[in-house]
PDB file of C-alpha atoms in Angstrom:
ATOM      1  CA  MET A   4     133.445  30.981 105.442  1.00  0.00           C
ATOM      2  CA  GLU A   5     137.322  30.141 105.757  1.00  0.00           C
ATOM      3  CA  HIS A   6     137.029  26.932 104.615  1.00  0.00           C
ATOM      4  CA  LEU A   7     135.609  28.230 101.021  1.00  0.00           C
ATOM      5  CA  GLU A   8     139.193  30.688 100.922  1.00  0.00           C
ATOM      6  CA  MET A   9     140.891  28.024 101.580  1.00  0.00           C
ATOM      7  CA  VAL A  10     139.641  26.022  98.976  1.00  0.00           C
ATOM      8  CA  ASN A  11     140.622  28.902  96.752  1.00  0.00           C
ATOM      9  CA  GLU A  12     144.410  28.130  97.753  1.00  0.00           C
ATOM     10  CA  VAL A  13     143.867  24.381  96.627  1.00  0.00           C
ATOM     11  CA  LYS A  14     145.576  23.723  93.149  1.00  0.00           C
ATOM     12  CA  HIS A  15     144.179  21.698  90.342  1.00  0.00           C
ATOM     13  CA  GLN A  16     144.969  19.609  87.712  1.00  0.00           C
ATOM     14  CA  ARG A  17     144.412  16.921  85.376  1.00  0.00           C
ATOM     15  CA  ILE A  18     146.615  14.108  85.483  1.00  0.00           C
ATOM     16  CA  LYS A  19     146.789  11.543  82.220  1.00  0.00           C
ATOM     17  CA  ALA A  20     147.054   8.353  84.307  1.00  0.00           C
ATOM     18  CA  ASN A  21     146.239   4.877  83.174  1.00  0.00           C
ATOM     19  CA  GLY A  22     144.905   5.902  80.082  1.00  0.00           C
ATOM     20  CA  ILE A  23     142.506   8.015  80.934  1.00  0.00           C
ATOM     21  CA  TRP A  24     142.240  11.824  82.676  1.00  0.00           C
ATOM     22  CA  LEU A  25     141.893  12.454  86.256  1.00  0.00           C
ATOM     23  CA  HIS A  26     141.386  15.680  88.093  1.00  0.00           C
ATOM     24  CA  VAL A  27     143.408  15.920  91.142  1.00  0.00           C
ATOM     25  CA  ALA A  28     143.335  19.053  93.930  1.00  0.00           C
ATOM     26  CA  GLU A  29     146.369  19.379  96.066  1.00  0.00           C
ATOM     27  CA  LYS A  30     147.825  21.334  98.555  1.00  0.00           C
ATOM     28  CA  GLY A  31     151.318  21.260 100.548  1.00  0.00           C
ATOM     29  CA  THR A  32     154.648  20.293 100.190  1.00  0.00           C
ATOM     30  CA  GLY A  33     156.424  16.972 101.796  1.00  0.00           C
ATOM     31  CA  PRO A  34     155.056  13.258 102.232  1.00  0.00           C
ATOM     32  CA  LEU A  35     152.400  12.448  99.680  1.00  0.00           C
ATOM     33  CA  VAL A  36     148.791  11.577 102.024  1.00  0.00           C
ATOM     34  CA  LEU A  37     146.960  10.119  98.764  1.00  0.00           C
ATOM     35  CA  LEU A  38     142.733  11.203 100.117  1.00  0.00           C
ATOM     36  CA  LEU A  39     140.080   9.196  98.373  1.00  0.00           C
ATOM     37  CA  HIS A  40     136.770   9.901  98.418  1.00  0.00           C
ATOM     38  CA  GLY A  41     133.569   7.389  98.190  1.00  0.00           C
ATOM     39  CA  PHE A  42     129.839   7.583  96.961  1.00  0.00           C
ATOM     40  CA  PRO A  43     128.662  10.135  96.612  1.00  0.00           C
ATOM     41  CA  GLU A  44     131.728  12.451  96.731  1.00  0.00           C
ATOM     42  CA  LEU A  45     134.559  14.083  95.213  1.00  0.00           C
ATOM     43  CA  TRP A  46     137.655  15.824  95.779  1.00  0.00           C
ATOM     44  CA  TYR A  47     135.665  18.366  97.671  1.00  0.00           C
ATOM     45  CA  ALA A  48     135.035  15.878 100.223  1.00  0.00           C
ATOM     46  CA  TRP A  49     138.408  16.428 102.314  1.00  0.00           C
ATOM     47  CA  ARG A  50     138.312  20.144 101.732  1.00  0.00           C
ATOM     48  CA  HIS A  51     139.163  20.196 105.509  1.00  0.00           C
ATOM     49  CA  GLN A  52     142.076  17.370 105.619  1.00  0.00           C
ATOM     50  CA  ILE A  53     143.384  18.676 102.594  1.00  0.00           C
ATOM     51  CA  ASN A  54     143.738  22.172 104.540  1.00  0.00           C
ATOM     52  CA  TYR A  55     145.074  20.707 107.730  1.00  0.00           C
ATOM     53  CA  LEU A  56     147.439  18.479 106.469  1.00  0.00           C
ATOM     54  CA  ALA A  57     149.447  21.116 104.357  1.00  0.00           C
ATOM     55  CA  GLN A  58     149.681  23.228 107.363  1.00  0.00           C
ATOM     56  CA  HIS A  59     151.422  19.610 109.036  1.00  0.00           C
ATOM     57  CA  GLY A  60     154.206  19.509 106.265  1.00  0.00           C
ATOM     58  CA  TYR A  61     152.039  17.013 104.074  1.00  0.00           C
ATOM     59  CA  HIS A  62     151.592  16.939 100.379  1.00  0.00           C
ATOM     60  CA  ALA A  63     147.840  16.215 100.255  1.00  0.00           C
ATOM     61  CA  VAL A  64     145.677  15.120  96.973  1.00  0.00           C
ATOM     62  CA  ALA A  65     142.769  14.324  96.646  1.00  0.00           C
ATOM     63  CA  PRO A  66     141.757  12.552  93.164  1.00  0.00           C
ATOM     64  CA  ASP A  67     138.198  12.678  91.522  1.00  0.00           C
ATOM     65  CA  LEU A  68     138.447   9.432  91.376  1.00  0.00           C
ATOM     66  CA  ARG A  69     137.430   7.678  87.626  1.00  0.00           C
ATOM     67  CA  GLY A  70     134.109   8.437  87.180  1.00  0.00           C
ATOM     68  CA  TYR A  71     133.603  11.321  89.269  1.00  0.00           C
ATOM     69  CA  GLY A  72     133.659  15.090  88.846  1.00  0.00           C
ATOM     70  CA  ASP A  73     136.121  16.479  86.106  1.00  0.00           C
ATOM     71  CA  SER A  74     138.122  13.040  86.050  1.00  0.00           C
ATOM     72  CA  ASP A  75     137.100  11.165  82.633  1.00  0.00           C
ATOM     73  CA  SER A  76     133.728   8.509  82.792  1.00  0.00           C
ATOM     74  CA  PRO A  77     134.369   5.406  80.990  1.00  0.00           C
ATOM     75  CA  ILE A  78     130.811   3.863  79.907  1.00  0.00           C
ATOM     76  CA  GLU A  79     131.341   0.118  81.027  1.00  0.00           C
ATOM     77  CA  PRO A  80     131.081  -0.720  84.220  1.00  0.00           C
ATOM     78  CA  THR A  81     133.790  -3.007  83.290  1.00  0.00           C
ATOM     79  CA  SER A  82     136.184  -0.122  83.257  1.00  0.00           C
ATOM     80  CA  TYR A  83     135.506  -0.127  86.783  1.00  0.00           C
ATOM     81  CA  THR A  84     137.354  -3.132  88.561  1.00  0.00           C
ATOM     82  CA  CYS A  85     139.565  -3.116  91.370  1.00  0.00           C
ATOM     83  CA  HIS A  86     142.393  -3.200  88.969  1.00  0.00           C
ATOM     84  CA  HIS A  87     141.650  -0.133  86.894  1.00  0.00           C
ATOM     85  CA  LEU A  88     141.131   1.548  90.563  1.00  0.00           C
ATOM     86  CA  VAL A  89     144.442   0.519  91.404  1.00  0.00           C
ATOM     87  CA  GLY A  90     145.885   1.403  88.510  1.00  0.00           C
ATOM     88  CA  ASP A  91     144.973   4.999  88.656  1.00  0.00           C
ATOM     89  CA  LEU A  92     146.419   5.470  91.913  1.00  0.00           C
ATOM     90  CA  ILE A  93     149.488   3.712  91.135  1.00  0.00           C
ATOM     91  CA  ALA A  94     149.709   5.985  88.114  1.00  0.00           C
ATOM     92  CA  LEU A  95     149.418   8.938  90.421  1.00  0.00           C
ATOM     93  CA  LEU A  96     151.911   7.880  92.797  1.00  0.00           C
ATOM     94  CA  ASP A  97     154.337   7.698  89.410  1.00  0.00           C
ATOM     95  CA  HIS A  98     153.549  11.045  88.318  1.00  0.00           C
ATOM     96  CA  PHE A  99     154.224  12.642  91.557  1.00  0.00           C
ATOM     97  CA  GLY A 100     157.742  10.253  91.794  1.00  0.00           C
ATOM     98  CA  GLU A 101     156.599   8.926  94.945  1.00  0.00           C
ATOM     99  CA  GLN A 102     157.523   5.145  95.519  1.00  0.00           C
ATOM    100  CA  GLN A 103     155.393   5.354  98.660  1.00  0.00           C
ATOM    101  CA  ALA A 104     152.339   7.238 100.014  1.00  0.00           C
ATOM    102  CA  PHE A 105     150.276   7.535 102.866  1.00  0.00           C
ATOM    103  CA  VAL A 106     146.917   6.415 101.824  1.00  0.00           C
ATOM    104  CA  VAL A 107     143.498   7.764 103.338  1.00  0.00           C
ATOM    105  CA  GLY A 108     140.155   6.342 101.905  1.00  0.00           C
ATOM    106  CA  SER A 109     136.145   6.709 102.825  1.00  0.00           C
ATOM    107  CA  ASP A 110     133.662   4.301 102.045  1.00  0.00           C
ATOM    108  CA  TRP A 111     134.226   3.126  97.925  1.00  0.00           C
ATOM    109  CA  GLY A 112     137.489   4.944  99.039  1.00  0.00           C
ATOM    110  CA  SER A 113     138.779   2.195 101.646  1.00  0.00           C
ATOM    111  CA  THR A 114     137.869  -0.541  99.391  1.00  0.00           C
ATOM    112  CA  ILE A 115     139.992   0.958  97.007  1.00  0.00           C
ATOM    113  CA  GLY A 116     142.888   1.545  99.523  1.00  0.00           C
ATOM    114  CA  TRP A 117     142.424  -2.064 101.084  1.00  0.00           C
ATOM    115  CA  HIS A 118     142.902  -2.964  97.171  1.00  0.00           C
ATOM    116  CA  LEU A 119     145.901  -0.754  96.707  1.00  0.00           C
ATOM    117  CA  SER A 120     147.464  -2.556 100.069  1.00  0.00           C
ATOM    118  CA  LEU A 121     146.556  -6.049  99.025  1.00  0.00           C
ATOM    119  CA  PHE A 122     147.852  -5.660  95.445  1.00  0.00           C
ATOM    120  CA  ARG A 123     150.739  -2.882  95.712  1.00  0.00           C
ATOM    121  CA  PRO A 124     151.748  -3.098  99.792  1.00  0.00           C
ATOM    122  CA  ASP A 125     155.461  -1.778  98.432  1.00  0.00           C
ATOM    123  CA  ARG A 126     153.682   1.790  97.169  1.00  0.00           C
ATOM    124  CA  VAL A 127     152.078   2.275 100.787  1.00  0.00           C
ATOM    125  CA  LYS A 128     153.497   3.528 103.862  1.00  0.00           C
ATOM    126  CA  GLY A 129     150.496   3.577 105.668  1.00  0.00           C
ATOM    127  CA  PHE A 130     146.733   3.677 105.482  1.00  0.00           C
ATOM    128  CA  VAL A 131     143.618   4.632 107.236  1.00  0.00           C
ATOM    129  CA  ALA A 132     139.847   3.062 106.136  1.00  0.00           C
ATOM    130  CA  LEU A 133     137.340   5.188 107.355  1.00  0.00           C
ATOM    131  CA  GLY A 134     133.979   3.225 107.681  1.00  0.00           C
ATOM    132  CA  VAL A 135     134.495   0.241 105.130  1.00  0.00           C
ATOM    133  CA  PRO A 136     136.967  -2.612 106.776  1.00  0.00           C
ATOM    134  CA  TYR A 137     138.184  -5.333 104.690  1.00  0.00           C
ATOM    135  CA  HIS A 138     136.044  -8.112 103.887  1.00  0.00           C
ATOM    136  CA  PRO A 139     137.737 -11.508 103.086  1.00  0.00           C
ATOM    137  CA  ARG A 140     136.495 -12.602  99.624  1.00  0.00           C
ATOM    138  CA  SER A 141     134.066 -15.619  99.690  1.00  0.00           C
ATOM    139  CA  PRO A 142     135.228 -18.380  98.134  1.00  0.00           C
ATOM    140  CA  THR A 143     131.952 -19.375  97.542  1.00  0.00           C
ATOM    141  CA  SER A 144     129.440 -16.497  96.427  1.00  0.00           C
ATOM    142  CA  LYS A 145     129.911 -13.788  94.219  1.00  0.00           C
ATOM    143  CA  THR A 146     129.265 -10.359  95.929  1.00  0.00           C
ATOM    144  CA  VAL A 147     126.061  -8.944  94.901  1.00  0.00           C
ATOM    145  CA  GLU A 148     124.551 -13.159  95.315  1.00  0.00           C
ATOM    146  CA  THR A 149     125.852 -12.839  99.287  1.00  0.00           C
ATOM    147  CA  ILE A 150     124.220  -8.882  99.626  1.00  0.00           C
ATOM    148  CA  ARG A 151     120.804 -10.470  98.122  1.00  0.00           C
ATOM    149  CA  LYS A 152     121.209 -12.944 100.779  1.00  0.00           C
ATOM    150  CA  LEU A 153     121.688 -10.845 103.619  1.00  0.00           C
ATOM    151  CA  PHE A 154     119.414  -7.673 102.359  1.00  0.00           C
ATOM    152  CA  GLY A 155     117.078  -8.673  99.743  1.00  0.00           C
ATOM    153  CA  ASP A 156     116.511  -7.032  96.367  1.00  0.00           C
ATOM    154  CA  GLN A 157     115.620  -3.942  98.282  1.00  0.00           C
ATOM    155  CA  SER A 158     119.114  -2.972  99.049  1.00  0.00           C
ATOM    156  CA  HIS A 159     121.103  -0.459  97.263  1.00  0.00           C
ATOM    157  CA  VAL A 160     123.658  -2.800  95.927  1.00  0.00           C
ATOM    158  CA  CYS A 161     120.907  -4.874  93.929  1.00  0.00           C
ATOM    159  CA  GLN A 162     118.829  -1.675  93.149  1.00  0.00           C
ATOM    160  CA  PHE A 163     122.281  -0.441  91.228  1.00  0.00           C
ATOM    161  CA  GLN A 164     123.074  -2.825  89.236  1.00  0.00           C
ATOM    162  CA  GLU A 165     121.098  -2.606  86.394  1.00  0.00           C
ATOM    163  CA  PRO A 166     121.990  -0.140  84.160  1.00  0.00           C
ATOM    164  CA  GLY A 167     120.130   3.465  83.945  1.00  0.00           C
ATOM    165  CA  ARG A 168     117.525   2.064  86.609  1.00  0.00           C
ATOM    166  CA  ALA A 169     119.173   4.636  89.415  1.00  0.00           C
ATOM    167  CA  GLU A 170     120.169   7.050  87.499  1.00  0.00           C
ATOM    168  CA  ARG A 171     116.432   7.226  86.303  1.00  0.00           C
ATOM    169  CA  ALA A 172     114.975   7.138  90.004  1.00  0.00           C
ATOM    170  CA  PHE A 173     117.581  10.231  90.938  1.00  0.00           C
ATOM    171  CA  ALA A 174     116.286  12.020  88.191  1.00  0.00           C
ATOM    172  CA  ARG A 175     112.992  12.400  89.649  1.00  0.00           C
ATOM    173  CA  TYR A 176     114.604  14.682  92.131  1.00  0.00           C
ATOM    174  CA  ASP A 177     117.228  17.958  91.922  1.00  0.00           C
ATOM    175  CA  TYR A 178     121.004  16.865  92.220  1.00  0.00           C
ATOM    176  CA  LEU A 179     120.658  18.891  95.734  1.00  0.00           C
ATOM    177  CA  THR A 180     118.126  16.878  97.251  1.00  0.00           C
ATOM    178  CA  VAL A 181     119.963  13.931  95.748  1.00  0.00           C
ATOM    179  CA  MET A 182     123.169  14.998  97.754  1.00  0.00           C
ATOM    180  CA  LYS A 183     121.392  15.478 101.165  1.00  0.00           C
ATOM    181  CA  LYS A 184     119.498  12.090 100.885  1.00  0.00           C
ATOM    182  CA  PHE A 185     122.741  10.496 100.919  1.00  0.00           C
ATOM    183  CA  ILE A 186     125.314  12.887 102.789  1.00  0.00           C
ATOM    184  CA  LEU A 187     123.133  13.943 105.670  1.00  0.00           C
ATOM    185  CA  MET A 188     121.807  10.171 105.879  1.00  0.00           C
ATOM    186  CA  ILE A 189     121.846   9.168 109.655  1.00  0.00           C
ATOM    187  CA  ASN A 190     119.533   6.641 109.669  1.00  0.00           C
ATOM    188  CA  THR A 191     121.520   2.763 111.187  1.00  0.00           C
ATOM    189  CA  ASP A 192     119.638   0.647 108.579  1.00  0.00           C
ATOM    190  CA  PHE A 193     121.196  -0.823 106.133  1.00  0.00           C
ATOM    191  CA  LEU A 194     120.531   1.218 102.346  1.00  0.00           C
ATOM    192  CA  ALA A 195     117.188  -0.950 101.715  1.00  0.00           C
ATOM    193  CA  SER A 196     113.795   0.248 101.136  1.00  0.00           C
ATOM    194  CA  PRO A 197     110.527  -1.665 100.952  1.00  0.00           C
ATOM    195  CA  GLU A 198     109.281  -4.028  98.376  1.00  0.00           C
ATOM    196  CA  GLY A 199     108.434  -1.993  95.165  1.00  0.00           C
ATOM    197  CA  MET A 200     109.727   1.653  95.808  1.00  0.00           C
ATOM    198  CA  GLU A 201     113.249   2.761  94.781  1.00  0.00           C
ATOM    199  CA  LEU A 202     115.760   3.626  97.308  1.00  0.00           C
ATOM    200  CA  ILE A 203     115.927   7.310  96.572  1.00  0.00           C
ATOM    201  CA  ASP A 204     112.672   7.792  96.705  1.00  0.00           C
ATOM    202  CA  PHE A 205     112.961   6.274 100.622  1.00  0.00           C
ATOM    203  CA  LEU A 206     115.655   7.825 101.820  1.00  0.00           C
ATOM    204  CA  PRO A 207     114.352  11.093 103.866  1.00  0.00           C
ATOM    205  CA  THR A 208     115.366  14.274 102.488  1.00  0.00           C
ATOM    206  CA  PRO A 209     116.432  16.077 105.950  1.00  0.00           C
ATOM    207  CA  SER A 210     114.305  19.912 106.622  1.00  0.00           C
ATOM    208  CA  VAL A 211     117.461  21.267 108.501  1.00  0.00           C
ATOM    209  CA  VAL A 212     121.356  21.516 107.579  1.00  0.00           C
ATOM    210  CA  PRO A 213     122.933  20.167 110.425  1.00  0.00           C
ATOM    211  CA  SER A 214     125.775  22.259 111.614  1.00  0.00           C
ATOM    212  CA  TRP A 215     128.875  20.777 110.123  1.00  0.00           C
ATOM    213  CA  ILE A 216     128.352  21.357 106.854  1.00  0.00           C
ATOM    214  CA  THR A 217     126.586  24.453 104.902  1.00  0.00           C
ATOM    215  CA  GLU A 218     123.826  24.415 101.982  1.00  0.00           C
ATOM    216  CA  GLU A 219     126.489  26.277 100.075  1.00  0.00           C
ATOM    217  CA  GLU A 220     129.126  22.857 100.515  1.00  0.00           C
ATOM    218  CA  LEU A 221     126.235  20.375  99.519  1.00  0.00           C
ATOM    219  CA  THR A 222     126.156  22.851  96.396  1.00  0.00           C
ATOM    220  CA  VAL A 223     129.351  22.325  95.323  1.00  0.00           C
ATOM    221  CA  PHE A 224     128.878  18.558  95.192  1.00  0.00           C
ATOM    222  CA  ALA A 225     125.357  18.644  93.450  1.00  0.00           C
ATOM    223  CA  ASP A 226     126.667  21.188  90.739  1.00  0.00           C
ATOM    224  CA  LYS A 227     129.467  19.154  90.169  1.00  0.00           C
ATOM    225  CA  PHE A 228     127.121  15.983  89.769  1.00  0.00           C
ATOM    226  CA  GLN A 229     124.811  17.445  87.436  1.00  0.00           C
ATOM    227  CA  GLU A 230     127.359  18.420  85.151  1.00  0.00           C
ATOM    228  CA  SER A 231     128.971  14.352  85.399  1.00  0.00           C
ATOM    229  CA  GLY A 232     126.198  12.339  86.098  1.00  0.00           C
ATOM    230  CA  PHE A 233     125.852   9.289  88.315  1.00  0.00           C
ATOM    231  CA  THR A 234     126.888   6.583  85.946  1.00  0.00           C
ATOM    232  CA  GLY A 235     130.188   6.124  86.495  1.00  0.00           C
ATOM    233  CA  PRO A 236     129.691   6.435  90.077  1.00  0.00           C
ATOM    234  CA  LEU A 237     127.269   3.845  89.653  1.00  0.00           C
ATOM    235  CA  ASN A 238     129.412   1.389  87.791  1.00  0.00           C
ATOM    236  CA  TYR A 239     131.757   0.928  90.474  1.00  0.00           C
ATOM    237  CA  TYR A 240     128.404  -1.298  92.294  1.00  0.00           C
ATOM    238  CA  ARG A 241     128.029  -2.684  88.715  1.00  0.00           C
ATOM    239  CA  ALA A 242     131.425  -3.923  88.628  1.00  0.00           C
ATOM    240  CA  MET A 243     131.376  -6.127  91.888  1.00  0.00           C
ATOM    241  CA  ASP A 244     130.815  -9.531  90.658  1.00  0.00           C
ATOM    242  CA  LEU A 245     133.208  -8.720  88.495  1.00  0.00           C
ATOM    243  CA  ASN A 246     135.826  -7.441  91.094  1.00  0.00           C
ATOM    244  CA  TRP A 247     134.967 -11.048  92.883  1.00  0.00           C
ATOM    245  CA  GLU A 248     135.980 -13.087  89.638  1.00  0.00           C
ATOM    246  CA  LEU A 249     139.841 -11.115  89.490  1.00  0.00           C
ATOM    247  CA  LEU A 250     140.207 -11.231  93.040  1.00  0.00           C
ATOM    248  CA  ALA A 251     140.177 -14.955  93.489  1.00  0.00           C
ATOM    249  CA  PRO A 252     144.019 -15.025  92.789  1.00  0.00           C
ATOM    250  CA  TRP A 253     144.178 -13.157  96.716  1.00  0.00           C
ATOM    251  CA  GLN A 254     142.305 -15.695  98.476  1.00  0.00           C
ATOM    252  CA  GLY A 255     142.801 -15.821 101.622  1.00  0.00           C
ATOM    253  CA  SER A 256     145.786 -13.118 101.433  1.00  0.00           C
ATOM    254  CA  LYS A 257     146.464 -10.658 104.198  1.00  0.00           C
ATOM    255  CA  ILE A 258     147.028  -7.129 104.403  1.00  0.00           C
ATOM    256  CA  THR A 259     150.373  -6.531 105.615  1.00  0.00           C
ATOM    257  CA  VAL A 260     150.094  -2.502 105.191  1.00  0.00           C
ATOM    258  CA  PRO A 261     150.152  -0.685 108.696  1.00  0.00           C
ATOM    259  CA  THR A 262     146.257   0.395 108.762  1.00  0.00           C
ATOM    260  CA  LYS A 263     144.232   2.674 111.097  1.00  0.00           C
ATOM    261  CA  PHE A 264     140.291   2.064 110.930  1.00  0.00           C
ATOM    262  CA  ILE A 265     138.146   4.250 111.973  1.00  0.00           C
ATOM    263  CA  ALA A 266     134.231   4.232 112.311  1.00  0.00           C
ATOM    264  CA  GLY A 267     131.523   6.185 113.338  1.00  0.00           C
ATOM    265  CA  ASN A 268     129.421   4.253 115.930  1.00  0.00           C
ATOM    266  CA  LYS A 269     126.162   5.274 114.325  1.00  0.00           C
ATOM    267  CA  ASP A 270     127.734   4.370 110.501  1.00  0.00           C
ATOM    268  CA  MET A 271     124.932   2.092 109.371  1.00  0.00           C
ATOM    269  CA  ALA A 272     127.767  -0.070 107.612  1.00  0.00           C
ATOM    270  CA  PHE A 273     129.279  -0.497 111.014  1.00  0.00           C
ATOM    271  CA  ASP A 274     126.287  -0.300 113.334  1.00  0.00           C
ATOM    272  CA  LEU A 275     123.627  -2.644 111.738  1.00  0.00           C
ATOM    273  CA  GLU A 276     123.425  -6.104 113.409  1.00  0.00           C
ATOM    274  CA  THR A 277     122.498  -7.874 110.259  1.00  0.00           C
ATOM    275  CA  PHE A 278     125.763  -6.765 108.292  1.00  0.00           C
ATOM    276  CA  GLY A 279     127.709  -7.451 111.529  1.00  0.00           C
ATOM    277  CA  THR A 280     130.861  -5.386 110.487  1.00  0.00           C
ATOM    278  CA  LYS A 281     130.740  -4.002 114.241  1.00  0.00           C
ATOM    279  CA  ALA A 282     131.005  -7.742 115.474  1.00  0.00           C
ATOM    280  CA  PHE A 283     133.484  -8.465 112.761  1.00  0.00           C
ATOM    281  CA  VAL A 284     135.842  -5.671 113.584  1.00  0.00           C
ATOM    282  CA  GLU A 285     135.614  -6.498 117.850  1.00  0.00           C
ATOM    283  CA  SER A 286     135.910 -10.442 117.424  1.00  0.00           C
ATOM    284  CA  GLY A 287     139.775 -10.253 116.194  1.00  0.00           C
ATOM    285  CA  ILE A 288     138.739 -11.881 112.996  1.00  0.00           C
ATOM    286  CA  PHE A 289     139.579  -8.766 110.945  1.00  0.00           C
ATOM    287  CA  LYS A 290     142.899  -8.125 112.898  1.00  0.00           C
ATOM    288  CA  SER A 291     144.012 -11.268 111.863  1.00  0.00           C
ATOM    289  CA  LEU A 292     143.533 -10.464 108.283  1.00  0.00           C
ATOM    290  CA  VAL A 293     145.211  -7.220 109.026  1.00  0.00           C
ATOM    291  CA  PRO A 294     147.761  -8.246 111.766  1.00  0.00           C
ATOM    292  CA  ASN A 295     149.412  -4.513 111.687  1.00  0.00           C
ATOM    293  CA  LEU A 296     145.952  -3.200 112.738  1.00  0.00           C
ATOM    294  CA  GLU A 297     144.766  -0.147 115.153  1.00  0.00           C
ATOM    295  CA  VAL A 298     140.968   0.254 115.303  1.00  0.00           C
ATOM    296  CA  VAL A 299     139.307   3.905 116.551  1.00  0.00           C
ATOM    297  CA  ILE A 300     135.678   4.479 117.162  1.00  0.00           C
ATOM    298  CA  ILE A 301     134.280   7.412 117.487  1.00  0.00           C
ATOM    299  CA  ASP A 302     130.732   8.986 117.198  1.00  0.00           C
ATOM    300  CA  GLY A 303     129.283   9.732 114.698  1.00  0.00           C
ATOM    301  CA  HIS A 304     127.886   8.603 111.211  1.00  0.00           C
ATOM    302  CA  HIS A 305     129.003   7.334 107.599  1.00  0.00           C
ATOM    303  CA  PHE A 306     130.704  10.692 106.209  1.00  0.00           C
ATOM    304  CA  ILE A 307     132.785  11.079 109.262  1.00  0.00           C
ATOM    305  CA  HIS A 308     135.790  12.815 107.651  1.00  0.00           C
ATOM    306  CA  GLN A 309     133.057  15.818 106.956  1.00  0.00           C
ATOM    307  CA  GLU A 310     131.060  15.446 110.146  1.00  0.00           C
ATOM    308  CA  LYS A 311     133.680  15.264 112.367  1.00  0.00           C
ATOM    309  CA  ALA A 312     136.344  16.483 110.520  1.00  0.00           C
ATOM    310  CA  GLN A 313     139.015  18.159 112.840  1.00  0.00           C
ATOM    311  CA  GLN A 314     138.668  14.557 115.011  1.00  0.00           C
ATOM    312  CA  ILE A 315     139.620  12.569 111.573  1.00  0.00           C
ATOM    313  CA  SER A 316     142.431  15.324 110.826  1.00  0.00           C
ATOM    314  CA  ASP A 317     143.909  14.706 114.270  1.00  0.00           C
ATOM    315  CA  GLU A 318     143.601  11.363 113.923  1.00  0.00           C
ATOM    316  CA  ILE A 319     144.852  10.886 110.279  1.00  0.00           C
ATOM    317  CA  LEU A 320     148.002  12.927 111.653  1.00  0.00           C
ATOM    318  CA  SER A 321     148.649  10.834 114.986  1.00  0.00           C
ATOM    319  CA  PHE A 322     149.060   7.867 112.529  1.00  0.00           C
ATOM    320  CA  ILE A 323     151.097   9.103 109.841  1.00  0.00           C
ATOM    321  CA  ARG A 324     153.358  11.062 111.870  1.00  0.00           C
ATOM    322  CA  LYS A 325     154.616   7.102 113.581  1.00  0.00           C
ATOM    323  CA  PHE A 326     156.238   6.803 110.357  1.00  0.00           C
ATOM    324  CA  PRO A 327     160.018   8.680 110.174  1.00  0.00           C
ATOM    325  CA  PRO A 328     160.695  10.597 107.001  1.00  0.00           C
ATOM    326  CA  ASN A 329     161.711   8.403 104.069  1.00  0.00           C
ATOM    327  CA  ALA A 330     161.416   5.714 105.629  1.00  0.00           C
ATOM    328  CA  SER A 331     160.395   2.292 103.468  1.00  0.00           C
ATOM    329  CA  ILE A 332     158.241  -0.125 105.239  1.00  0.00           C
TER     330      ILE A 332
END
């Protein structure tokens, strides 16, 4: 129950940022550490790290990203481009009066962190990416087309493209079941269902909740998604091809920000051979795109900041402690 008491000490506010209202949870004082969640999560995914970083002299700030939780959720997928999402973060840094912050991202939060580091390296002191490495933009194929070629129409990215489709499929289940299907997922296959089947129907519902999370914690996510729905989060996928167009000016760019990449060895996004992430990370190609990089592979799955909370907290702290206070890169 300790973490539930800790969550009560977290300060909440809504901030006008980049034309929308963003809800942030924060704790502690000191250098700013921005914690960016993934799909389908909320600020609450960082409950362990917020407390730990605050205890160690940092100002931990975890927003509900646009479209999630208590933040605004614009209707159109075109409001969820990499430029909008990075703009939200710049507005948060400005709100807190910080020229630079440490950034930690998981899943989509990692992707947004990579784009922030690409567009505005002057604002990022150091970046920790969980699960999703920096993938160079294909000069020839749009993102969804590339994924379709690799995994077919039944992949989650393809199924999520059509407005309303995934929302209708998810609605066949209660919100707690949807959370369990995603957050407790341990399959190492890429997220693709058999022909003619919706992904949410294909994902198993674990009968036992693992020791690293409680039913009560999962209910926090479920209750909030029941209020805010899934369209905002799904719009991130629906903007992927638009992102591909918008990223053309950065074709071939490198990420110069000091970065630590952490992946779980059983994370399907890392482990799956078809996707090639493991080979990409180990081959040296990744390092050539992100020259100031260290890589850590630990035992775990996709939502590793929740599953291996203490280990991830330690990894984040050991990285950000390398930077002297107030030193700009």
